[in-house]
mmCIF file of C-alpha atoms and ligand atoms in Angstrom:
data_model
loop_
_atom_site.group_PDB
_atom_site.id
_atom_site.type_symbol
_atom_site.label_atom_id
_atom_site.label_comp_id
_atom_site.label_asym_id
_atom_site.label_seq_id
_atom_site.Cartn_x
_atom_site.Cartn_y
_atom_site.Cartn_z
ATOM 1 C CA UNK A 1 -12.807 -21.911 -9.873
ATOM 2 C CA UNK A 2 -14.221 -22.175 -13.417
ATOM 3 C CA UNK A 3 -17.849 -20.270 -13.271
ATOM 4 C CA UNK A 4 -21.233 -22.783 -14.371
ATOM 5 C CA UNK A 5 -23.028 -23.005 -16.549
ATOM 6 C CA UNK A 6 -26.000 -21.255 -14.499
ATOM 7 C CA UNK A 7 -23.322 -18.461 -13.378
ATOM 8 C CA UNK A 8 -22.618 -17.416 -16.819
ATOM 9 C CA UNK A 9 -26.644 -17.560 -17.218
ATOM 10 C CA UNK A 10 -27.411 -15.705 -14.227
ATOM 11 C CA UNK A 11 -24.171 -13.176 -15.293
ATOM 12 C CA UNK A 12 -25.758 -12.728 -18.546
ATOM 13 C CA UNK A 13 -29.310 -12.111 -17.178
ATOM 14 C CA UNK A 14 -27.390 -9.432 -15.073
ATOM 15 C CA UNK A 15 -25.823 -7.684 -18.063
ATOM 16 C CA UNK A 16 -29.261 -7.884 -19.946
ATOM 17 C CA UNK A 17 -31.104 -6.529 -17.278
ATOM 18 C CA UNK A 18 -28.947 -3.154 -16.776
ATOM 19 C CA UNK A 19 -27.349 -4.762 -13.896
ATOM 20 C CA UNK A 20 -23.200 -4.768 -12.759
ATOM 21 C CA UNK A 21 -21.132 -8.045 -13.263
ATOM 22 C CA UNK A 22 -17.181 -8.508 -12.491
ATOM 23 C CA UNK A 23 -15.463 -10.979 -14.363
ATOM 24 C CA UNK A 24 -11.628 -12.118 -14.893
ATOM 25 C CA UNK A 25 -10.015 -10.945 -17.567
ATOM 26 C CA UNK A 26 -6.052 -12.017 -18.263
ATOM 27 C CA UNK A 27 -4.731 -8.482 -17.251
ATOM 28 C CA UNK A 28 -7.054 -7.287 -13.849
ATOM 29 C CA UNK A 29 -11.016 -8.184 -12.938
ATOM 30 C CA UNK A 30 -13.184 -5.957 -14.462
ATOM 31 C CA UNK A 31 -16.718 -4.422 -13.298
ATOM 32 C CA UNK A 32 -18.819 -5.057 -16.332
ATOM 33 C CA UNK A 33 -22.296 -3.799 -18.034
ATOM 34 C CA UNK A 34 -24.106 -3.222 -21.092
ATOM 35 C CA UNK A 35 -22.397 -0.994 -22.702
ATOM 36 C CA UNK A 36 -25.474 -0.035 -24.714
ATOM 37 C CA UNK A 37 -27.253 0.684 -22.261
ATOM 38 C CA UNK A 38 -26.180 3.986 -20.380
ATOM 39 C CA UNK A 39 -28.483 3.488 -16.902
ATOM 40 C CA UNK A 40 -26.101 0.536 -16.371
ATOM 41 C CA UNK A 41 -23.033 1.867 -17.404
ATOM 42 C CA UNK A 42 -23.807 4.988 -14.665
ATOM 43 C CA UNK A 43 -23.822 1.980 -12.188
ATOM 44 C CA UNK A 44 -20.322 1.137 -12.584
ATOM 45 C CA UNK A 45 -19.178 4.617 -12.084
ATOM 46 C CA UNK A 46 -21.578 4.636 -8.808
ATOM 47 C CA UNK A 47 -20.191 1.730 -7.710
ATOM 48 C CA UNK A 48 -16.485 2.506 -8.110
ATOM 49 C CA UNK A 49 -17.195 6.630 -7.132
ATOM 50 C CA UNK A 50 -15.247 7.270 -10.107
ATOM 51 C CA UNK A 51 -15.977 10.770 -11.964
ATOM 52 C CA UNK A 52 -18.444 10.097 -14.804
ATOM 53 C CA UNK A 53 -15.766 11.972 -17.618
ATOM 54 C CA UNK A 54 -13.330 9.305 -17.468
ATOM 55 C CA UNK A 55 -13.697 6.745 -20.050
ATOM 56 C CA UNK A 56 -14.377 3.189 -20.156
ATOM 57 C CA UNK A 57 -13.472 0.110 -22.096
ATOM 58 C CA UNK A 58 -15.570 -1.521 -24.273
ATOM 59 C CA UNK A 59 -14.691 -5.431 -24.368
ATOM 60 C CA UNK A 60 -15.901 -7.593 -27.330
ATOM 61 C CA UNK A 61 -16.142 -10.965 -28.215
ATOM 62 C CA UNK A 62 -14.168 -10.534 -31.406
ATOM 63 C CA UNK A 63 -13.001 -8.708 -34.579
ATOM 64 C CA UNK A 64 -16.065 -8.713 -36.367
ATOM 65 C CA UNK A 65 -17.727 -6.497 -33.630
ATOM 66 C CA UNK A 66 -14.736 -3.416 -34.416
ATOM 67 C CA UNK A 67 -17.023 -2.176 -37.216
ATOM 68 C CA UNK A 68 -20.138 -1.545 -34.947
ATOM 69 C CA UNK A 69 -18.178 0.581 -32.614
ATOM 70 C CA UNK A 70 -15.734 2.038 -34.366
ATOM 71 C CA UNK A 71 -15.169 4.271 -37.794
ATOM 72 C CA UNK A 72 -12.288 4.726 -39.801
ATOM 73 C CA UNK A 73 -10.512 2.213 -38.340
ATOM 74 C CA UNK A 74 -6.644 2.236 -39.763
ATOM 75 C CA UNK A 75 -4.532 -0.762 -41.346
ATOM 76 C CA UNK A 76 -2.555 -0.632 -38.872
ATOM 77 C CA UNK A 77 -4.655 -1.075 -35.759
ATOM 78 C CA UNK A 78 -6.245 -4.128 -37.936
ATOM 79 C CA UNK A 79 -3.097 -5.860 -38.132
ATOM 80 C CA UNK A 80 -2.648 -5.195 -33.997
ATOM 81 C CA UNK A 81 -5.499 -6.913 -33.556
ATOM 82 C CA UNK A 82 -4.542 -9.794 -35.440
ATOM 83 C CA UNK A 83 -1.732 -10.052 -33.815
ATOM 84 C CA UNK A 84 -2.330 -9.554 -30.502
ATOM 85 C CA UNK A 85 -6.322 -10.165 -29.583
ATOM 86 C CA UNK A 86 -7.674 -11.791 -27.571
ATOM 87 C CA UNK A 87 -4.809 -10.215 -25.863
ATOM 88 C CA UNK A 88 -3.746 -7.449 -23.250
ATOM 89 C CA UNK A 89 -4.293 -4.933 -25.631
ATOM 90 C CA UNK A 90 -6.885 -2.075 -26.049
ATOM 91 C CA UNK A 91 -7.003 0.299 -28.968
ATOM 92 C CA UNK A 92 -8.624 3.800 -28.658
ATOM 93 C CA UNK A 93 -10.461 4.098 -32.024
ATOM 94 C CA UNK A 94 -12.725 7.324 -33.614
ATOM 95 C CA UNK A 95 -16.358 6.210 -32.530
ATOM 96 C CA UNK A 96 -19.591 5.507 -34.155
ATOM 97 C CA UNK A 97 -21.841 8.099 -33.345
ATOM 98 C CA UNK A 98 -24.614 5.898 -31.758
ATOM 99 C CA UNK A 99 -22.206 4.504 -29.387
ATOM 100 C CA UNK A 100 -23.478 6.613 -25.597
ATOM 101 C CA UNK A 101 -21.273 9.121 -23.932
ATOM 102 C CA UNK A 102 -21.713 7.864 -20.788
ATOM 103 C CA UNK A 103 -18.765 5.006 -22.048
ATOM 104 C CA UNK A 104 -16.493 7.358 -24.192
ATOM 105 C CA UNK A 105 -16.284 9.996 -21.131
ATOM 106 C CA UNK A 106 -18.117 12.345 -23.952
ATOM 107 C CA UNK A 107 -15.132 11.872 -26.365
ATOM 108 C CA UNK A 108 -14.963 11.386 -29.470
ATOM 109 C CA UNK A 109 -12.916 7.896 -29.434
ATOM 110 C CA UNK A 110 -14.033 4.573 -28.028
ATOM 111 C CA UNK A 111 -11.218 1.868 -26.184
ATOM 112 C CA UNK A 112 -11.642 -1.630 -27.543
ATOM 113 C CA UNK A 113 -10.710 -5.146 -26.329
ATOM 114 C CA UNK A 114 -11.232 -8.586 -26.535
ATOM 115 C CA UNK A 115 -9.912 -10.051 -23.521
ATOM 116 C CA UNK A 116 -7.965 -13.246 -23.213
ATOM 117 C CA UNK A 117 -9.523 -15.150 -20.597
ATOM 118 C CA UNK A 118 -11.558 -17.965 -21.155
ATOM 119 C CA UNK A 119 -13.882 -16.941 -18.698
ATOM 120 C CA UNK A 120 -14.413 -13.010 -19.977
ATOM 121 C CA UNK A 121 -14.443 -15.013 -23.897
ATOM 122 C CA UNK A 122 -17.297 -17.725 -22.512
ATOM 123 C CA UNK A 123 -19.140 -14.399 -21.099
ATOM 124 C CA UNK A 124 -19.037 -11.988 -24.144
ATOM 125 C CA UNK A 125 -20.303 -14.806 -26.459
ATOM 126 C CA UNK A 126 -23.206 -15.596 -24.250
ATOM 127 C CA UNK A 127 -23.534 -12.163 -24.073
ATOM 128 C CA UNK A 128 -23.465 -11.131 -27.583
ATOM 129 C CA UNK A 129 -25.701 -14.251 -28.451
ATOM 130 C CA UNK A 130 -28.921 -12.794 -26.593
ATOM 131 C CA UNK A 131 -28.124 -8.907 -26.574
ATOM 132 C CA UNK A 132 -26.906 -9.134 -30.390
ATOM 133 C CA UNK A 133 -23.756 -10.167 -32.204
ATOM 134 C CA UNK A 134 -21.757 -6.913 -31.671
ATOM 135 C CA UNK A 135 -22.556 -6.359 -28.304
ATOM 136 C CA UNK A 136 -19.984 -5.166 -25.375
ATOM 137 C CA UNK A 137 -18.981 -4.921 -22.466
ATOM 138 C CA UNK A 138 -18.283 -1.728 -20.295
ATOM 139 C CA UNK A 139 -15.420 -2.133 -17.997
ATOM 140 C CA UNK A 140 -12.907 -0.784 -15.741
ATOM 141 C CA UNK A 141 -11.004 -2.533 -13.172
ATOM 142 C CA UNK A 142 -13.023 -3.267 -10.129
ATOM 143 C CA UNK A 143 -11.362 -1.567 -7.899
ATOM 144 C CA UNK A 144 -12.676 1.817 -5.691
ATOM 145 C CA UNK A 145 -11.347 4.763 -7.583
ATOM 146 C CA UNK A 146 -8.027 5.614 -7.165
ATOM 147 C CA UNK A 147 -6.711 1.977 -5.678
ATOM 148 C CA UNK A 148 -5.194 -0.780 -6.441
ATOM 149 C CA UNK A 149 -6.206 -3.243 -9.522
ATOM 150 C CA UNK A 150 -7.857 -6.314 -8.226
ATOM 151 C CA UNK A 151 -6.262 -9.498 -9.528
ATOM 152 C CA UNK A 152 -8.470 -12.301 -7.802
ATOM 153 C CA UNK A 153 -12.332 -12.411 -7.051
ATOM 154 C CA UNK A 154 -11.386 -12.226 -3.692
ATOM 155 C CA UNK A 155 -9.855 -8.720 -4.235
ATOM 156 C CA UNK A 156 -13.275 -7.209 -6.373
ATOM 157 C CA UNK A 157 -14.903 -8.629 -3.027
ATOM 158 C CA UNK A 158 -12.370 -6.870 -0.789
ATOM 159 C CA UNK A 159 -12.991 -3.386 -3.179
ATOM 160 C CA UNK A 160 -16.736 -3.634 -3.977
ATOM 161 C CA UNK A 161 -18.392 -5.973 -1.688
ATOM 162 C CA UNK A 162 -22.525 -5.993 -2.379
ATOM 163 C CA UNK A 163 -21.836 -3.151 -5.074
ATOM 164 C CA UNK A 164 -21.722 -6.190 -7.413
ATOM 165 C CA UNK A 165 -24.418 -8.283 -7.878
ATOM 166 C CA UNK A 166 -22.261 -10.891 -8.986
ATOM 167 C CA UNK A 167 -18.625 -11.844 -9.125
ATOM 168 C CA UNK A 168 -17.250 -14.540 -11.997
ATOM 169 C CA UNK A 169 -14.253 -16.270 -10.138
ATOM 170 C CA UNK A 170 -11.467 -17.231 -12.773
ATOM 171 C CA UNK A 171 -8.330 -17.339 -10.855
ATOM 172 C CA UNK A 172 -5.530 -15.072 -10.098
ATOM 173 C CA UNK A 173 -4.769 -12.931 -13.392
ATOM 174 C CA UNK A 174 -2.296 -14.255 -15.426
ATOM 175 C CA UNK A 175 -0.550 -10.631 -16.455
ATOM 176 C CA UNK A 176 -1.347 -8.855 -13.326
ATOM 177 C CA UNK A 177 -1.121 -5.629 -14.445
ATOM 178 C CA UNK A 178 -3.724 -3.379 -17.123
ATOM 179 C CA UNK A 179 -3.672 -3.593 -20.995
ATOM 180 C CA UNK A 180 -1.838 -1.722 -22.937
ATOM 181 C CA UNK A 181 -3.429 1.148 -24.281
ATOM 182 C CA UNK A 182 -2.322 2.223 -27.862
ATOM 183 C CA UNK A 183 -4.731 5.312 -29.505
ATOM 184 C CA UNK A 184 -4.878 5.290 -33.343
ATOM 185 C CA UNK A 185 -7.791 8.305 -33.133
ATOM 186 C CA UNK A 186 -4.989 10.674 -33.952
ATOM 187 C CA UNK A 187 -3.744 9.294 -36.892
ATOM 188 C CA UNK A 188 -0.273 7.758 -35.873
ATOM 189 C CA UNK A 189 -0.050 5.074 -32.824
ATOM 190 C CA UNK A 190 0.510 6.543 -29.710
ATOM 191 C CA UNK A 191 0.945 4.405 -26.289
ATOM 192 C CA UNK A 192 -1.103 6.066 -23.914
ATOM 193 C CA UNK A 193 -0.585 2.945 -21.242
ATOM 194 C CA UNK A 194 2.208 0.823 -21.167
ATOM 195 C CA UNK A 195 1.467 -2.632 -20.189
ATOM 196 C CA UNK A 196 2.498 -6.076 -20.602
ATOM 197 C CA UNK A 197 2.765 -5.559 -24.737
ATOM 198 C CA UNK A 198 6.282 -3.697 -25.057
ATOM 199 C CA UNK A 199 6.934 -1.077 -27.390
ATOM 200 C CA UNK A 200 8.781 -3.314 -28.978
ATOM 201 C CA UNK A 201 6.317 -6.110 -29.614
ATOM 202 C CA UNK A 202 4.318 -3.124 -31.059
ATOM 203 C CA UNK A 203 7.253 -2.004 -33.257
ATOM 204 C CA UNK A 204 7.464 -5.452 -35.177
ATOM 205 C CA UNK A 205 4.028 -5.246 -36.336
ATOM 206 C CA UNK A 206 3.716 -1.442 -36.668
ATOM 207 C CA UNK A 207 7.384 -1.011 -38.679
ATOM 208 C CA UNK A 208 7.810 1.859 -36.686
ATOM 209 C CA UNK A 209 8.092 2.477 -32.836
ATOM 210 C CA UNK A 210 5.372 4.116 -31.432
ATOM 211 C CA UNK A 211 5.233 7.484 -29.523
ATOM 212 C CA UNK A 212 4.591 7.086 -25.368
ATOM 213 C CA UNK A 213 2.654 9.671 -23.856
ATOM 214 C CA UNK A 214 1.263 8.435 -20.324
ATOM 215 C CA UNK A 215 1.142 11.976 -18.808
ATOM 216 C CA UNK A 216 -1.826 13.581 -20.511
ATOM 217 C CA UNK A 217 -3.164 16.591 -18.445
ATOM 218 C CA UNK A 218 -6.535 15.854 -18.944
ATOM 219 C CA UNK A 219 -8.136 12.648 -17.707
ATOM 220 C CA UNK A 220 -7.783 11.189 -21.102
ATOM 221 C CA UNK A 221 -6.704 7.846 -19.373
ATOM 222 C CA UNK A 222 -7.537 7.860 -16.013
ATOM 223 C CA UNK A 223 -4.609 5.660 -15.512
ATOM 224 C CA UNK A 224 -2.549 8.489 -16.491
ATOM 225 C CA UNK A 225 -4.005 10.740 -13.542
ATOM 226 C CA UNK A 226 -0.693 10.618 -10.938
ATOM 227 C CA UNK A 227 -2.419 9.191 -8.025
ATOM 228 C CA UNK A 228 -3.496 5.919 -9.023
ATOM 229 C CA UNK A 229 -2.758 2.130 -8.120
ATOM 230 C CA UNK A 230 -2.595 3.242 -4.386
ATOM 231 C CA UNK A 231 -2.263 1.557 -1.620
ATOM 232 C CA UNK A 232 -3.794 3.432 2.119
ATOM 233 C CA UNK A 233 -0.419 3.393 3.370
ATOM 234 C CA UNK A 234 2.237 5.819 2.050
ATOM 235 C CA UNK A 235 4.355 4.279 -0.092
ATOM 236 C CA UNK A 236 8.454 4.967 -1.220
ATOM 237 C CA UNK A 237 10.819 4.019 -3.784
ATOM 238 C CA UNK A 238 14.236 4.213 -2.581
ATOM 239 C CA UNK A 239 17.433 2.593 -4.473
ATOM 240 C CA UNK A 240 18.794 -0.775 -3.603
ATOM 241 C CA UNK A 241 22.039 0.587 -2.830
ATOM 242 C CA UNK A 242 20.364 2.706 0.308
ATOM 243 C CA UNK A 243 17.760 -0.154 0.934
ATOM 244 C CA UNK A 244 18.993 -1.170 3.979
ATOM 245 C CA UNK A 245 20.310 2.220 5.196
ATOM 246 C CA UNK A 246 17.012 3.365 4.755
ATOM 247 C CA UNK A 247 15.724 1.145 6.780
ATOM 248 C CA UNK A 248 17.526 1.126 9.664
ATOM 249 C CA UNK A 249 17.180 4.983 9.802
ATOM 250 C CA UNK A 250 13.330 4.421 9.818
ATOM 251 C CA UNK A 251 13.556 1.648 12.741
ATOM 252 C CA UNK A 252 15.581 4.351 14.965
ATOM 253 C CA UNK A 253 12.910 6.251 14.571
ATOM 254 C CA UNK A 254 10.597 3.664 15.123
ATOM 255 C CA UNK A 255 8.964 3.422 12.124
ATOM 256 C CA UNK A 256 7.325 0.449 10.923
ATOM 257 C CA UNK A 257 7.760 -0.354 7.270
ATOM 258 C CA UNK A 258 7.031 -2.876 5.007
ATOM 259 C CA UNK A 259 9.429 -3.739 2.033
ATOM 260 C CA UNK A 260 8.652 -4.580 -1.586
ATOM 261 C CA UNK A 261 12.178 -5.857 -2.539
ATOM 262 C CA UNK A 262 13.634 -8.193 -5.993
ATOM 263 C CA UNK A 263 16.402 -9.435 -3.074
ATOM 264 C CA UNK A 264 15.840 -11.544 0.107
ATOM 265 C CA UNK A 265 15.467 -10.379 3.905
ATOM 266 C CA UNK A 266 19.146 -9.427 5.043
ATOM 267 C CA UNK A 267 19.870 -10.786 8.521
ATOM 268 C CA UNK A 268 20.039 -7.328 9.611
ATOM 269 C CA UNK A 269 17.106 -5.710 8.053
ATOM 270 C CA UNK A 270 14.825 -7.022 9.977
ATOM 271 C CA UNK A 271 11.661 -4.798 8.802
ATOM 272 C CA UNK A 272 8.147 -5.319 9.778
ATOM 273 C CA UNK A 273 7.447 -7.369 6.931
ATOM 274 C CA UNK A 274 9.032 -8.419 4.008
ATOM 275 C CA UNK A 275 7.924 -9.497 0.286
ATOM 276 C CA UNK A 276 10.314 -10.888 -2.144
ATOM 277 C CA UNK A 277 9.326 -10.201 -5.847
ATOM 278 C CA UNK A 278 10.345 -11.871 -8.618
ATOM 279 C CA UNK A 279 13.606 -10.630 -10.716
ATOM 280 C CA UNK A 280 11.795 -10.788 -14.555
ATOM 281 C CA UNK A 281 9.680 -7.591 -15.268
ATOM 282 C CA UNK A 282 6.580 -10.142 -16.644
ATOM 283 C CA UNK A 283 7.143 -11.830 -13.087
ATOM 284 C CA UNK A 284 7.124 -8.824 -11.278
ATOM 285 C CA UNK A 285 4.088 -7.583 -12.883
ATOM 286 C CA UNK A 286 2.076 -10.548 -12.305
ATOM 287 C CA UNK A 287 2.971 -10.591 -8.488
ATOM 288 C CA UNK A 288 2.519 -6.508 -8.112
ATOM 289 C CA UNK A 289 -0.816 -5.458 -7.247
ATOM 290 C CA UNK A 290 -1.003 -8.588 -4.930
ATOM 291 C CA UNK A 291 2.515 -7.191 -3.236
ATOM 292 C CA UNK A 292 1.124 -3.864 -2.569
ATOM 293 C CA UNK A 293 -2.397 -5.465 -1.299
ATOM 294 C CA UNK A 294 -0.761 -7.678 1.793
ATOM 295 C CA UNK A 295 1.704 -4.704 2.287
ATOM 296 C CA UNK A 296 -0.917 -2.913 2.979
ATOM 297 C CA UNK A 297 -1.968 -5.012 5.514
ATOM 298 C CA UNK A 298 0.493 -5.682 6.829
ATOM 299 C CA UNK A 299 0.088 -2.643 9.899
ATOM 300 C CA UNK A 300 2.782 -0.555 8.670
ATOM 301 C CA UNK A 301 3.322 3.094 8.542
ATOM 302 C CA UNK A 302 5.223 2.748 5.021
ATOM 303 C CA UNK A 303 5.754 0.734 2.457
ATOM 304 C CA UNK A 304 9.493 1.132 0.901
ATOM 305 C CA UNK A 305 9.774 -0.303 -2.717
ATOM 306 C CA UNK A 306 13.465 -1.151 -4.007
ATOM 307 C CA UNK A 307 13.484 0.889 -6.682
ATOM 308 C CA UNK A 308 13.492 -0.748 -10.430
ATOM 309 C CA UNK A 309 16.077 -1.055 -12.868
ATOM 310 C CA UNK A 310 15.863 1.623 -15.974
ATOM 311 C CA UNK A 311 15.383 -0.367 -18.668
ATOM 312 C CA UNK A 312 12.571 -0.431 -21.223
ATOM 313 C CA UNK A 313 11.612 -3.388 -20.036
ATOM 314 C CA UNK A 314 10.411 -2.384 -16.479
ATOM 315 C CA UNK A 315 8.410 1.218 -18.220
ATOM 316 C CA UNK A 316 5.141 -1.142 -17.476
ATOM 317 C CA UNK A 317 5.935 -1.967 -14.007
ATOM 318 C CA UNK A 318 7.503 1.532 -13.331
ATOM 319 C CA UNK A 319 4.579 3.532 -14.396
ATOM 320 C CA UNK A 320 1.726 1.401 -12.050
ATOM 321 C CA UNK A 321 4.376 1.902 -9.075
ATOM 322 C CA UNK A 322 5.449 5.872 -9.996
ATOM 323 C CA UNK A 323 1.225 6.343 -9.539
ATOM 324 C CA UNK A 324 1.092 4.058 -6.942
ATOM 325 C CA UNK A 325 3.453 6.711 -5.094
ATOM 326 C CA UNK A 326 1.645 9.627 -6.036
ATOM 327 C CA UNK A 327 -1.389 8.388 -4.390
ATOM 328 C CA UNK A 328 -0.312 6.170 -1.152
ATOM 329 C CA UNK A 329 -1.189 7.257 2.562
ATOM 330 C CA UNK A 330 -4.698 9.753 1.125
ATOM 331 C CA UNK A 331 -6.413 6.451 2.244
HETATM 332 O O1 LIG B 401 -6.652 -4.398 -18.663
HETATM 333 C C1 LIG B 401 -7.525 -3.537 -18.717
HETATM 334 O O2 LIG B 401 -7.520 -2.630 -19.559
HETATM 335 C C2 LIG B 401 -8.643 -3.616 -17.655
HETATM 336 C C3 LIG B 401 -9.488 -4.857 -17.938
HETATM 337 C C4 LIG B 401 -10.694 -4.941 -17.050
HETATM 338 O O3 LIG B 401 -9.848 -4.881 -19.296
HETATM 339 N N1 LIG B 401 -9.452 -2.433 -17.704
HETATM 340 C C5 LIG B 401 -9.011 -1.247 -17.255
HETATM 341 O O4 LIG B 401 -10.000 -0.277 -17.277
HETATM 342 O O5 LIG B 401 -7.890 -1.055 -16.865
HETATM 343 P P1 LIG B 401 -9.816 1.127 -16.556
HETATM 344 O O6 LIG B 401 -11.100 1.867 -16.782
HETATM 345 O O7 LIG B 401 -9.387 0.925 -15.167
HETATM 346 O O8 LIG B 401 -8.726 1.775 -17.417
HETATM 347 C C6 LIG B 401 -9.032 1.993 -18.787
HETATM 348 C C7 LIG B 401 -8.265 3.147 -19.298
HETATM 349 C C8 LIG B 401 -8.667 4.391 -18.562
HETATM 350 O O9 LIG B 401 -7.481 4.992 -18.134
HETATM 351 C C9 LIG B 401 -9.403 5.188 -19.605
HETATM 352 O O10 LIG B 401 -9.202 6.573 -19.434
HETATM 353 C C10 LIG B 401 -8.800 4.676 -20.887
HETATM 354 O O11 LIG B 401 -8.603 3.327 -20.669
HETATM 355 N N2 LIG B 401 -9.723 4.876 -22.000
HETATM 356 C C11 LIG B 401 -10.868 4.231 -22.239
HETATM 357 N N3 LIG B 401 -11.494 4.745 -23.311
HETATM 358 C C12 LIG B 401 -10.712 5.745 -23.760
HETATM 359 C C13 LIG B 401 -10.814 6.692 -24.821
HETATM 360 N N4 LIG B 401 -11.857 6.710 -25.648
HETATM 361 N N5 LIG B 401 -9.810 7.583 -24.967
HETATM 362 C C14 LIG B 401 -8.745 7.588 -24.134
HETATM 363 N N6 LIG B 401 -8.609 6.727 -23.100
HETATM 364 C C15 LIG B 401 -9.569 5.822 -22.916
HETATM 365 MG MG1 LIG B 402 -8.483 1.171 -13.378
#
């Protein structure tokens, strides 16, 4: 599983060269190039036939590199950083002027991140060794536009095929689920992704809890676009309570559906397939994007989701499935 050492040479002749690279990182795989260099980074947005305004992540090795991409960088997003890099946590800072609008979508603000995988760490060192010490990474999830977050190597293979030159296999993702993205270009810190670092967790470093705005009309995060996450096959949420109800209504009718439930297969239910998620929001995430993949697959005419509890807890889970809905069955 772990990449050798002539992968993470050949990866980082890649990178130098202006070419693509996906890599693990702890939340999803990501499609990676020089972000430097703007001929490569208009590769990854070829490759995923994602619009060219939405921007992209710039993933660094470490701290020290904050100061060559970012100004005016607050206390306060310091002392996130600290806390929680390498980590599932990106910060959208004001920019250096240098840095190319081909990565900050023409905005003013660039997203940071040092990933916490050892295999996306081992990468960015090499990386910033040869290209210089401050250098980064541009990357989205590997995924086509619009679908679903790939969460093994085998899923960037599934999504991009020969797009990618190369693909760095580290395992199944350990969060499952995207970063958390928290934008301190505005002054105070606003959540503009929720992810697998709460509110909360935020709140104890921050002294204050931060403001959640995930529905930004313009493609600020393209996360926060409504169709997003999505499977080819439509895709419900529909309450426990009227689970199986639901589904019995849909087999009269013939309808073939596959169910995304925290419970186990009733006797009766008896749908066309059946996957059991964990209970724990943290498990749930982790399992998600793989749920909705084999779903998928799984020769259905819908996918029914048993709708999540409303707690705080879930917002992470809730959002990815809330887009996931928006988008299904436009495959
Ligand atoms: O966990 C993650 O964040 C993964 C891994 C690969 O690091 N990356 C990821 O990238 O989810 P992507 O491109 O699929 O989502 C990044 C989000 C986008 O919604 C983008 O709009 C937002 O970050 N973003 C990046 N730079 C931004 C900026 N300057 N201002 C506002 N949003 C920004
Ligand atoms: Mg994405």
């Amino acid at each position: 599983m772990t990449p050798t050492d002539a992968d993470f040479r050949r990866a980082v002749d890649l990178l130098r060269s202006g070419e693509l690279v996906a890599f693990p990182t702890e939340t999803v795989y990501g499609l990676g190039a020089d972000a430097a260099n703007p001929a490569a980074v208009a590769k990854i947005f070829a490759a995923k036939g994602r619009p060219a305004d939405h921007p992209l992540i710039v993933h660094v090795a470490g701290h020290d590199a904050v100061d060559h991409w970012a100004e005016q960088v607050p206390d306060a997003a310091w002392e996130l950083m600290e806390m929680f890099w390498p980590g599932p946590l990106t910060l959208i800072l004001k920019k250096r002027p240098w840095v190319p609008s081909t990565v900050t979508g023409g905005q003013d603000t660039v997203g940071l991140r040092v990933p916490g995988h050892p295999v996306a760490l081992e990468l960015l060192r090499r990386f910033a060794a040869v290209a210089g010490d401050h250098a980064g990474v541009a990357a989205p999830s590997a995924n086509r536009f619009g679908r679903i977050s790939p969460t093994t190597a085998d899923h960037v293979r599934e999504e991009l095929g020969d797009r990618v030159p190369l693909i760095l296999d580290g395992g199944p993702c350990a969060v499952g689920i995207e970063s958390t993205i928290v934008d301190f270009s505005r002054g105070e810190a606003v959540v503009l992704r929720p992810g697998h670092i709460a509110p909360e967790h935020l709140e104890a470093i921050l002294g204050c809890r931060p403001a959640i705005e995930t529905a930004a009309g313009a493609p600020r995060v393209s996360g926060s676009l409504e169709a997003h996450y999505a499977p080819v096959t439509p895709l419900r949420l529909v309450a426990g309570a009227r689970l199986l109800d639901f589904l019995s209504a849909q087999r009269h009718r013939g309808g073939r559906c596959a169910v995304i439930s925290r419970h186990q297969l009733p006797q009766a239910g008896m749908p066309h397939a059946w996957q059991m998620m964990p209970a724990d929001p943290v498990g749930y995430a982790h399992d998600l994007y793989v749920a909705l993949r084999e779903m998928d697959h799984a020769g259905a005419d819908l996918i029914v989701v048993e709708a999540l509890p409303d707690d705080p807890a879930w917002a992470a889970v809730a959002d990815r499935l809330r887009r996931a809905v928006a988008g299904g069955g436009h495959g």
